[in-house]
Amino acid sequence: MSLAFQLQDYLDSQAARAAARQAERLSRDAFIQAQFPVLNTRLLELLAEAVGEHSRLAIATTPLVENVIGRSFATLGKTVIRVTATLGAGAQTVTFTPRLEFRETDQFGAVDCTIDFAYAPRRSRRDAVAASLLAHGLQLKGTASAHLIVASAGGPVEAGVSFFESALAALLLRG
């Protein structure tokens, strides 16, 4: 078999592999575009349930658009969520900011958690949860279905209301 014939087989195989990669990437991008806002909404629902209703507690949202480079979509809508407690002289705010991130397998986003006040963790379970949230935030992961994931000592777990109740109590109720 001549080199020319082998070369054509090689080029055909490379083209087929590139087409398959492109199709896979477009499928992943479609998943991300659909699931990113779903998880953002789920985060808001979890936080609203964890916070509850009280005149000294508030949840505020700010819709933003993230510019995207290197994907098949140019922008991605997201919502920054702020939980504010007015317990003393001033308000204290915990902010959750989603973003694209592809650091780990099946990961397509992260949620950073920041605070606008001084915080020194104590030796309690809820302070460990709060410290972990501040240090690592949340991950948006999935391929067939999307999940809000928390890094924990026992391995990654899906974030739930009790997780946010513990973290927010540790951060905001410092009596």
JSON list of C-alpha atoms in Angstrom, two decimals:
[
{"chain": "A", "resi": 1, "resn": "MET", "atom": "CA", "xyz": [0.00, 0.00, 0.00]},
{"chain": "A", "resi": 2, "resn": "SER", "atom": "CA", "xyz": [1.48, 3.32, -1.06]},
{"chain": "A", "resi": 3, "resn": "LEU", "atom": "CA", "xyz": [2.16, 6.16, 1.33]},
{"chain": "A", "resi": 4, "resn": "ALA", "atom": "CA", "xyz": [-0.27, 8.36, -0.64]},
{"chain": "A", "resi": 5, "resn": "PHE", "atom": "CA", "xyz": [-3.07, 5.86, -0.01]},
{"chain": "A", "resi": 6, "resn": "GLN", "atom": "CA", "xyz": [-2.15, 5.59, 3.68]},
{"chain": "A", "resi": 7, "resn": "LEU", "atom": "CA", "xyz": [-1.99, 9.38, 3.94]},
{"chain": "A", "resi": 8, "resn": "GLN", "atom": "CA", "xyz": [-5.54, 9.73, 2.64]},
{"chain": "A", "resi": 9, "resn": "ASP", "atom": "CA", "xyz": [-6.76, 7.16, 5.19]},
{"chain": "A", "resi": 10, "resn": "TYR", "atom": "CA", "xyz": [-4.93, 9.07, 7.90]},
{"chain": "A", "resi": 11, "resn": "LEU", "atom": "CA", "xyz": [-6.42, 12.42, 6.81]},
{"chain": "A", "resi": 12, "resn": "ASP", "atom": "CA", "xyz": [-9.91, 10.93, 6.64]},
{"chain": "A", "resi": 13, "resn": "SER", "atom": "CA", "xyz": [-9.52, 9.48, 10.11]},
{"chain": "A", "resi": 14, "resn": "GLN", "atom": "CA", "xyz": [-8.26, 12.82, 11.48]},
{"chain": "A", "resi": 15, "resn": "ALA", "atom": "CA", "xyz": [-11.19, 14.66, 9.88]},
{"chain": "A", "resi": 16, "resn": "ALA", "atom": "CA", "xyz": [-13.68, 12.17, 11.36]},
{"chain": "A", "resi": 17, "resn": "ARG", "atom": "CA", "xyz": [-12.11, 12.53, 14.82]},
{"chain": "A", "resi": 18, "resn": "ALA", "atom": "CA", "xyz": [-12.20, 16.34, 14.57]},
{"chain": "A", "resi": 19, "resn": "ALA", "atom": "CA", "xyz": [-15.86, 16.26, 13.50]},
{"chain": "A", "resi": 20, "resn": "ALA", "atom": "CA", "xyz": [-16.72, 13.96, 16.43]},
{"chain": "A", "resi": 21, "resn": "ARG", "atom": "CA", "xyz": [-14.88, 16.26, 18.88]},
{"chain": "A", "resi": 22, "resn": "GLN", "atom": "CA", "xyz": [-16.68, 19.29, 17.47]},
{"chain": "A", "resi": 23, "resn": "ALA", "atom": "CA", "xyz": [-20.08, 17.57, 17.76]},
{"chain": "A", "resi": 24, "resn": "GLU", "atom": "CA", "xyz": [-19.28, 16.53, 21.35]},
{"chain": "A", "resi": 25, "resn": "ARG", "atom": "CA", "xyz": [-18.20, 20.09, 22.22]},
{"chain": "A", "resi": 26, "resn": "LEU", "atom": "CA", "xyz": [-21.36, 21.59, 20.70]},
{"chain": "A", "resi": 27, "resn": "SER", "atom": "CA", "xyz": [-23.46, 19.12, 22.67]},
{"chain": "A", "resi": 28, "resn": "ARG", "atom": "CA", "xyz": [-21.60, 20.00, 25.91]},
{"chain": "A", "resi": 29, "resn": "ASP", "atom": "CA", "xyz": [-22.01, 23.72, 25.21]},
{"chain": "A", "resi": 30, "resn": "ALA", "atom": "CA", "xyz": [-25.75, 23.25, 24.66]},
{"chain": "A", "resi": 31, "resn": "PHE", "atom": "CA", "xyz": [-25.93, 21.40, 28.00]},
{"chain": "A", "resi": 32, "resn": "ILE", "atom": "CA", "xyz": [-24.03, 24.19, 29.76]},
{"chain": "A", "resi": 33, "resn": "GLN", "atom": "CA", "xyz": [-26.21, 26.91, 28.24]},
{"chain": "A", "resi": 34, "resn": "ALA", "atom": "CA", "xyz": [-29.33, 25.08, 29.39]},
{"chain": "A", "resi": 35, "resn": "GLN", "atom": "CA", "xyz": [-28.16, 23.94, 32.85]},
{"chain": "A", "resi": 36, "resn": "PHE", "atom": "CA", "xyz": [-26.15, 26.94, 34.07]},
{"chain": "A", "resi": 37, "resn": "PRO", "atom": "CA", "xyz": [-29.27, 29.12, 34.57]},
{"chain": "A", "resi": 38, "resn": "VAL", "atom": "CA", "xyz": [-31.19, 26.14, 36.02]},
{"chain": "A", "resi": 39, "resn": "LEU", "atom": "CA", "xyz": [-28.56, 25.68, 38.73]},
{"chain": "A", "resi": 40, "resn": "ASN", "atom": "CA", "xyz": [-28.43, 29.43, 39.32]},
{"chain": "A", "resi": 41, "resn": "THR", "atom": "CA", "xyz": [-32.19, 29.35, 39.94]},
{"chain": "A", "resi": 42, "resn": "ARG", "atom": "CA", "xyz": [-31.81, 26.26, 42.14]},
{"chain": "A", "resi": 43, "resn": "LEU", "atom": "CA", "xyz": [-29.19, 28.09, 44.22]},
{"chain": "A", "resi": 44, "resn": "LEU", "atom": "CA", "xyz": [-31.61, 30.98, 44.73]},
{"chain": "A", "resi": 45, "resn": "GLU", "atom": "CA", "xyz": [-34.36, 28.54, 45.78]},
{"chain": "A", "resi": 46, "resn": "LEU", "atom": "CA", "xyz": [-32.07, 26.78, 48.27]},
{"chain": "A", "resi": 47, "resn": "LEU", "atom": "CA", "xyz": [-30.91, 30.07, 49.76]},
{"chain": "A", "resi": 48, "resn": "ALA", "atom": "CA", "xyz": [-34.46, 31.44, 50.01]},
{"chain": "A", "resi": 49, "resn": "GLU", "atom": "CA", "xyz": [-35.57, 28.32, 51.86]},
{"chain": "A", "resi": 50, "resn": "ALA", "atom": "CA", "xyz": [-32.51, 28.38, 54.14]},
{"chain": "A", "resi": 51, "resn": "VAL", "atom": "CA", "xyz": [-32.94, 32.08, 54.97]},
{"chain": "A", "resi": 52, "resn": "GLY", "atom": "CA", "xyz": [-36.70, 32.10, 55.44]},
{"chain": "A", "resi": 53, "resn": "GLU", "atom": "CA", "xyz": [-38.58, 35.33, 56.06]},
{"chain": "A", "resi": 54, "resn": "HIS", "atom": "CA", "xyz": [-37.63, 37.91, 58.67]},
{"chain": "A", "resi": 55, "resn": "SER", "atom": "CA", "xyz": [-37.53, 41.70, 58.59]},
{"chain": "A", "resi": 56, "resn": "ARG", "atom": "CA", "xyz": [-33.80, 41.67, 59.36]},
{"chain": "A", "resi": 57, "resn": "LEU", "atom": "CA", "xyz": [-32.93, 39.27, 56.55]},
{"chain": "A", "resi": 58, "resn": "ALA", "atom": "CA", "xyz": [-33.01, 39.98, 52.83]},
{"chain": "A", "resi": 59, "resn": "ILE", "atom": "CA", "xyz": [-32.09, 38.27, 49.60]},
{"chain": "A", "resi": 60, "resn": "ALA", "atom": "CA", "xyz": [-31.25, 40.44, 46.60]},
{"chain": "A", "resi": 61, "resn": "THR", "atom": "CA", "xyz": [-30.33, 39.37, 43.08]},
{"chain": "A", "resi": 62, "resn": "THR", "atom": "CA", "xyz": [-28.40, 41.08, 40.31]},
{"chain": "A", "resi": 63, "resn": "PRO", "atom": "CA", "xyz": [-28.62, 39.64, 36.80]},
{"chain": "A", "resi": 64, "resn": "LEU", "atom": "CA", "xyz": [-25.34, 39.82, 34.88]},
{"chain": "A", "resi": 65, "resn": "VAL", "atom": "CA", "xyz": [-23.98, 38.62, 31.56]},
{"chain": "A", "resi": 66, "resn": "GLU", "atom": "CA", "xyz": [-20.65, 36.80, 31.43]},
{"chain": "A", "resi": 67, "resn": "ASN", "atom": "CA", "xyz": [-18.62, 37.12, 28.25]},
{"chain": "A", "resi": 68, "resn": "VAL", "atom": "CA", "xyz": [-17.39, 33.73, 27.13]},
{"chain": "A", "resi": 69, "resn": "ILE", "atom": "CA", "xyz": [-14.24, 32.92, 25.17]},
{"chain": "A", "resi": 70, "resn": "GLY", "atom": "CA", "xyz": [-13.42, 29.58, 23.57]},
{"chain": "A", "resi": 71, "resn": "ARG", "atom": "CA", "xyz": [-16.93, 28.13, 23.55]},
{"chain": "A", "resi": 72, "resn": "SER", "atom": "CA", "xyz": [-19.66, 28.03, 20.88]},
{"chain": "A", "resi": 73, "resn": "PHE", "atom": "CA", "xyz": [-21.63, 30.74, 22.74]},
{"chain": "A", "resi": 74, "resn": "ALA", "atom": "CA", "xyz": [-20.44, 34.31, 23.31]},
{"chain": "A", "resi": 75, "resn": "THR", "atom": "CA", "xyz": [-22.33, 35.20, 26.49]},
{"chain": "A", "resi": 76, "resn": "LEU", "atom": "CA", "xyz": [-23.99, 33.48, 29.42]},
{"chain": "A", "resi": 77, "resn": "GLY", "atom": "CA", "xyz": [-26.57, 34.98, 31.74]},
{"chain": "A", "resi": 78, "resn": "LYS", "atom": "CA", "xyz": [-26.07, 34.57, 35.46]},
{"chain": "A", "resi": 79, "resn": "THR", "atom": "CA", "xyz": [-27.48, 35.96, 38.68]},
{"chain": "A", "resi": 80, "resn": "VAL", "atom": "CA", "xyz": [-25.43, 37.15, 41.63]},
{"chain": "A", "resi": 81, "resn": "ILE", "atom": "CA", "xyz": [-27.25, 36.47, 44.91]},
{"chain": "A", "resi": 82, "resn": "ARG", "atom": "CA", "xyz": [-26.70, 38.46, 48.10]},
{"chain": "A", "resi": 83, "resn": "VAL", "atom": "CA", "xyz": [-28.00, 37.42, 51.52]},
{"chain": "A", "resi": 84, "resn": "THR", "atom": "CA", "xyz": [-27.97, 40.38, 53.91]},
{"chain": "A", "resi": 85, "resn": "ALA", "atom": "CA", "xyz": [-28.55, 40.35, 57.67]},
{"chain": "A", "resi": 86, "resn": "THR", "atom": "CA", "xyz": [-29.05, 43.56, 59.63]},
{"chain": "A", "resi": 87, "resn": "LEU", "atom": "CA", "xyz": [-28.52, 42.38, 63.18]},
{"chain": "A", "resi": 88, "resn": "GLY", "atom": "CA", "xyz": [-26.31, 45.01, 64.75]},
{"chain": "A", "resi": 89, "resn": "ALA", "atom": "CA", "xyz": [-25.12, 48.45, 63.78]},
{"chain": "A", "resi": 90, "resn": "GLY", "atom": "CA", "xyz": [-24.46, 47.52, 60.16]},
{"chain": "A", "resi": 91, "resn": "ALA", "atom": "CA", "xyz": [-25.59, 45.08, 57.55]},
{"chain": "A", "resi": 92, "resn": "GLN", "atom": "CA", "xyz": [-23.54, 41.96, 56.79]},
{"chain": "A", "resi": 93, "resn": "THR", "atom": "CA", "xyz": [-23.71, 40.44, 53.34]},
{"chain": "A", "resi": 94, "resn": "VAL", "atom": "CA", "xyz": [-22.84, 37.00, 51.99]},
{"chain": "A", "resi": 95, "resn": "THR", "atom": "CA", "xyz": [-22.54, 37.06, 48.19]},
{"chain": "A", "resi": 96, "resn": "PHE", "atom": "CA", "xyz": [-22.80, 34.10, 45.82]},
{"chain": "A", "resi": 97, "resn": "THR", "atom": "CA", "xyz": [-21.33, 34.71, 42.36]},
{"chain": "A", "resi": 98, "resn": "PRO", "atom": "CA", "xyz": [-21.59, 32.00, 39.68]},
{"chain": "A", "resi": 99, "resn": "ARG", "atom": "CA", "xyz": [-19.02, 31.68, 36.89]},
{"chain": "A", "resi": 100, "resn": "LEU", "atom": "CA", "xyz": [-17.85, 29.24, 34.23]},
{"chain": "A", "resi": 101, "resn": "GLU", "atom": "CA", "xyz": [-15.07, 26.92, 35.32]},
{"chain": "A", "resi": 102, "resn": "PHE", "atom": "CA", "xyz": [-13.79, 23.66, 33.86]},
{"chain": "A", "resi": 103, "resn": "ARG", "atom": "CA", "xyz": [-11.16, 22.63, 36.42]},
{"chain": "A", "resi": 104, "resn": "GLU", "atom": "CA", "xyz": [-12.45, 19.14, 37.23]},
{"chain": "A", "resi": 105, "resn": "THR", "atom": "CA", "xyz": [-13.99, 16.33, 35.22]},
{"chain": "A", "resi": 106, "resn": "ASP", "atom": "CA", "xyz": [-17.64, 17.09, 34.35]},
{"chain": "A", "resi": 107, "resn": "GLN", "atom": "CA", "xyz": [-17.38, 20.53, 35.97]},
{"chain": "A", "resi": 108, "resn": "PHE", "atom": "CA", "xyz": [-18.73, 23.47, 34.01]},
{"chain": "A", "resi": 109, "resn": "GLY", "atom": "CA", "xyz": [-19.04, 26.16, 36.64]},
{"chain": "A", "resi": 110, "resn": "ALA", "atom": "CA", "xyz": [-18.40, 27.34, 40.16]},
{"chain": "A", "resi": 111, "resn": "VAL", "atom": "CA", "xyz": [-20.06, 29.64, 42.64]},
{"chain": "A", "resi": 112, "resn": "ASP", "atom": "CA", "xyz": [-17.76, 31.87, 44.66]},
{"chain": "A", "resi": 113, "resn": "CYS", "atom": "CA", "xyz": [-18.90, 32.85, 48.14]},
{"chain": "A", "resi": 114, "resn": "THR", "atom": "CA", "xyz": [-17.62, 36.11, 49.64]},
{"chain": "A", "resi": 115, "resn": "ILE", "atom": "CA", "xyz": [-18.46, 38.18, 52.69]},
{"chain": "A", "resi": 116, "resn": "ASP", "atom": "CA", "xyz": [-18.14, 41.90, 53.46]},
{"chain": "A", "resi": 117, "resn": "PHE", "atom": "CA", "xyz": [-17.31, 41.52, 57.17]},
{"chain": "A", "resi": 118, "resn": "ALA", "atom": "CA", "xyz": [-14.64, 39.97, 59.37]},
{"chain": "A", "resi": 119, "resn": "TYR", "atom": "CA", "xyz": [-15.10, 36.29, 60.11]},
{"chain": "A", "resi": 120, "resn": "ALA", "atom": "CA", "xyz": [-13.04, 34.01, 62.35]},
{"chain": "A", "resi": 121, "resn": "PRO", "atom": "CA", "xyz": [-14.29, 30.40, 62.34]},
{"chain": "A", "resi": 122, "resn": "ARG", "atom": "CA", "xyz": [-14.91, 28.72, 65.67]},
{"chain": "A", "resi": 123, "resn": "ARG", "atom": "CA", "xyz": [-14.59, 25.02, 66.40]},
{"chain": "A", "resi": 124, "resn": "SER", "atom": "CA", "xyz": [-18.04, 23.86, 65.38]},
{"chain": "A", "resi": 125, "resn": "ARG", "atom": "CA", "xyz": [-19.50, 21.86, 62.54]},
{"chain": "A", "resi": 126, "resn": "ARG", "atom": "CA", "xyz": [-21.37, 24.82, 61.11]},
{"chain": "A", "resi": 127, "resn": "ASP", "atom": "CA", "xyz": [-18.22, 26.98, 61.20]},
{"chain": "A", "resi": 128, "resn": "ALA", "atom": "CA", "xyz": [-16.36, 24.23, 59.33]},
{"chain": "A", "resi": 129, "resn": "VAL", "atom": "CA", "xyz": [-19.16, 24.26, 56.73]},
{"chain": "A", "resi": 130, "resn": "ALA", "atom": "CA", "xyz": [-18.98, 28.07, 56.45]},
{"chain": "A", "resi": 131, "resn": "ALA", "atom": "CA", "xyz": [-15.19, 28.09, 56.21]},
{"chain": "A", "resi": 132, "resn": "SER", "atom": "CA", "xyz": [-15.31, 25.45, 53.48]},
{"chain": "A", "resi": 133, "resn": "LEU", "atom": "CA", "xyz": [-17.92, 27.45, 51.56]},
{"chain": "A", "resi": 134, "resn": "LEU", "atom": "CA", "xyz": [-15.78, 30.59, 51.73]},
{"chain": "A", "resi": 135, "resn": "ALA", "atom": "CA", "xyz": [-12.60, 28.74, 50.76]},
{"chain": "A", "resi": 136, "resn": "HIS", "atom": "CA", "xyz": [-13.96, 26.48, 48.01]},
{"chain": "A", "resi": 137, "resn": "GLY", "atom": "CA", "xyz": [-17.40, 27.75, 47.03]},
{"chain": "A", "resi": 138, "resn": "LEU", "atom": "CA", "xyz": [-19.63, 25.38, 45.09]},
{"chain": "A", "resi": 139, "resn": "GLN", "atom": "CA", "xyz": [-19.14, 23.45, 41.87]},
{"chain": "A", "resi": 140, "resn": "LEU", "atom": "CA", "xyz": [-21.60, 23.10, 39.00]},
{"chain": "A", "resi": 141, "resn": "LYS", "atom": "CA", "xyz": [-21.12, 19.58, 37.66]},
{"chain": "A", "resi": 142, "resn": "GLY", "atom": "CA", "xyz": [-22.81, 17.10, 35.41]},
{"chain": "A", "resi": 143, "resn": "THR", "atom": "CA", "xyz": [-23.14, 15.61, 31.96]},
{"chain": "A", "resi": 144, "resn": "ALA", "atom": "CA", "xyz": [-26.68, 14.20, 31.77]},
{"chain": "A", "resi": 145, "resn": "SER", "atom": "CA", "xyz": [-28.05, 16.15, 34.74]},
{"chain": "A", "resi": 146, "resn": "ALA", "atom": "CA", "xyz": [-26.57, 19.12, 36.58]},
{"chain": "A", "resi": 147, "resn": "HIS", "atom": "CA", "xyz": [-25.80, 19.39, 40.29]},
{"chain": "A", "resi": 148, "resn": "LEU", "atom": "CA", "xyz": [-24.62, 21.98, 42.84]},
{"chain": "A", "resi": 149, "resn": "ILE", "atom": "CA", "xyz": [-21.72, 20.22, 44.55]},
{"chain": "A", "resi": 150, "resn": "VAL", "atom": "CA", "xyz": [-20.02, 20.96, 47.86]},
{"chain": "A", "resi": 151, "resn": "ALA", "atom": "CA", "xyz": [-16.51, 19.75, 48.61]},
{"chain": "A", "resi": 152, "resn": "SER", "atom": "CA", "xyz": [-16.60, 17.96, 51.96]},
{"chain": "A", "resi": 153, "resn": "ALA", "atom": "CA", "xyz": [-14.22, 15.85, 53.98]},
{"chain": "A", "resi": 154, "resn": "GLY", "atom": "CA", "xyz": [-16.17, 12.72, 53.04]},
{"chain": "A", "resi": 155, "resn": "GLY", "atom": "CA", "xyz": [-16.11, 13.58, 49.35]},
{"chain": "A", "resi": 156, "resn": "PRO", "atom": "CA", "xyz": [-18.30, 15.73, 47.14]},
{"chain": "A", "resi": 157, "resn": "VAL", "atom": "CA", "xyz": [-22.00, 15.97, 48.05]},
{"chain": "A", "resi": 158, "resn": "GLU", "atom": "CA", "xyz": [-24.95, 17.78, 46.55]},
{"chain": "A", "resi": 159, "resn": "ALA", "atom": "CA", "xyz": [-25.75, 21.09, 48.28]},
{"chain": "A", "resi": 160, "resn": "GLY", "atom": "CA", "xyz": [-29.02, 21.19, 50.15]},
{"chain": "A", "resi": 161, "resn": "VAL", "atom": "CA", "xyz": [-30.98, 23.54, 52.37]},
{"chain": "A", "resi": 162, "resn": "SER", "atom": "CA", "xyz": [-29.37, 22.27, 55.60]},
{"chain": "A", "resi": 163, "resn": "PHE", "atom": "CA", "xyz": [-25.92, 23.01, 54.19]},
{"chain": "A", "resi": 164, "resn": "PHE", "atom": "CA", "xyz": [-26.85, 26.65, 53.54]},
{"chain": "A", "resi": 165, "resn": "GLU", "atom": "CA", "xyz": [-28.68, 26.95, 56.88]},
{"chain": "A", "resi": 166, "resn": "SER", "atom": "CA", "xyz": [-25.52, 25.82, 58.71]},
{"chain": "A", "resi": 167, "resn": "ALA", "atom": "CA", "xyz": [-23.16, 28.02, 56.72]},
{"chain": "A", "resi": 168, "resn": "LEU", "atom": "CA", "xyz": [-25.30, 31.16, 56.92]},
{"chain": "A", "resi": 169, "resn": "ALA", "atom": "CA", "xyz": [-25.98, 30.67, 60.65]},
{"chain": "A", "resi": 170, "resn": "ALA", "atom": "CA", "xyz": [-22.24, 30.38, 61.29]},
{"chain": "A", "resi": 171, "resn": "LEU", "atom": "CA", "xyz": [-21.48, 33.47, 59.23]},
{"chain": "A", "resi": 172, "resn": "LEU", "atom": "CA", "xyz": [-24.33, 35.75, 60.27]},
{"chain": "A", "resi": 173, "resn": "LEU", "atom": "CA", "xyz": [-25.39, 34.65, 63.78]},
{"chain": "A", "resi": 174, "resn": "ARG", "atom": "CA", "xyz": [-22.18, 35.25, 65.72]},
{"chain": "A", "resi": 175, "resn": "GLY", "atom": "CA", "xyz": [-23.69, 35.72, 69.22]}
]
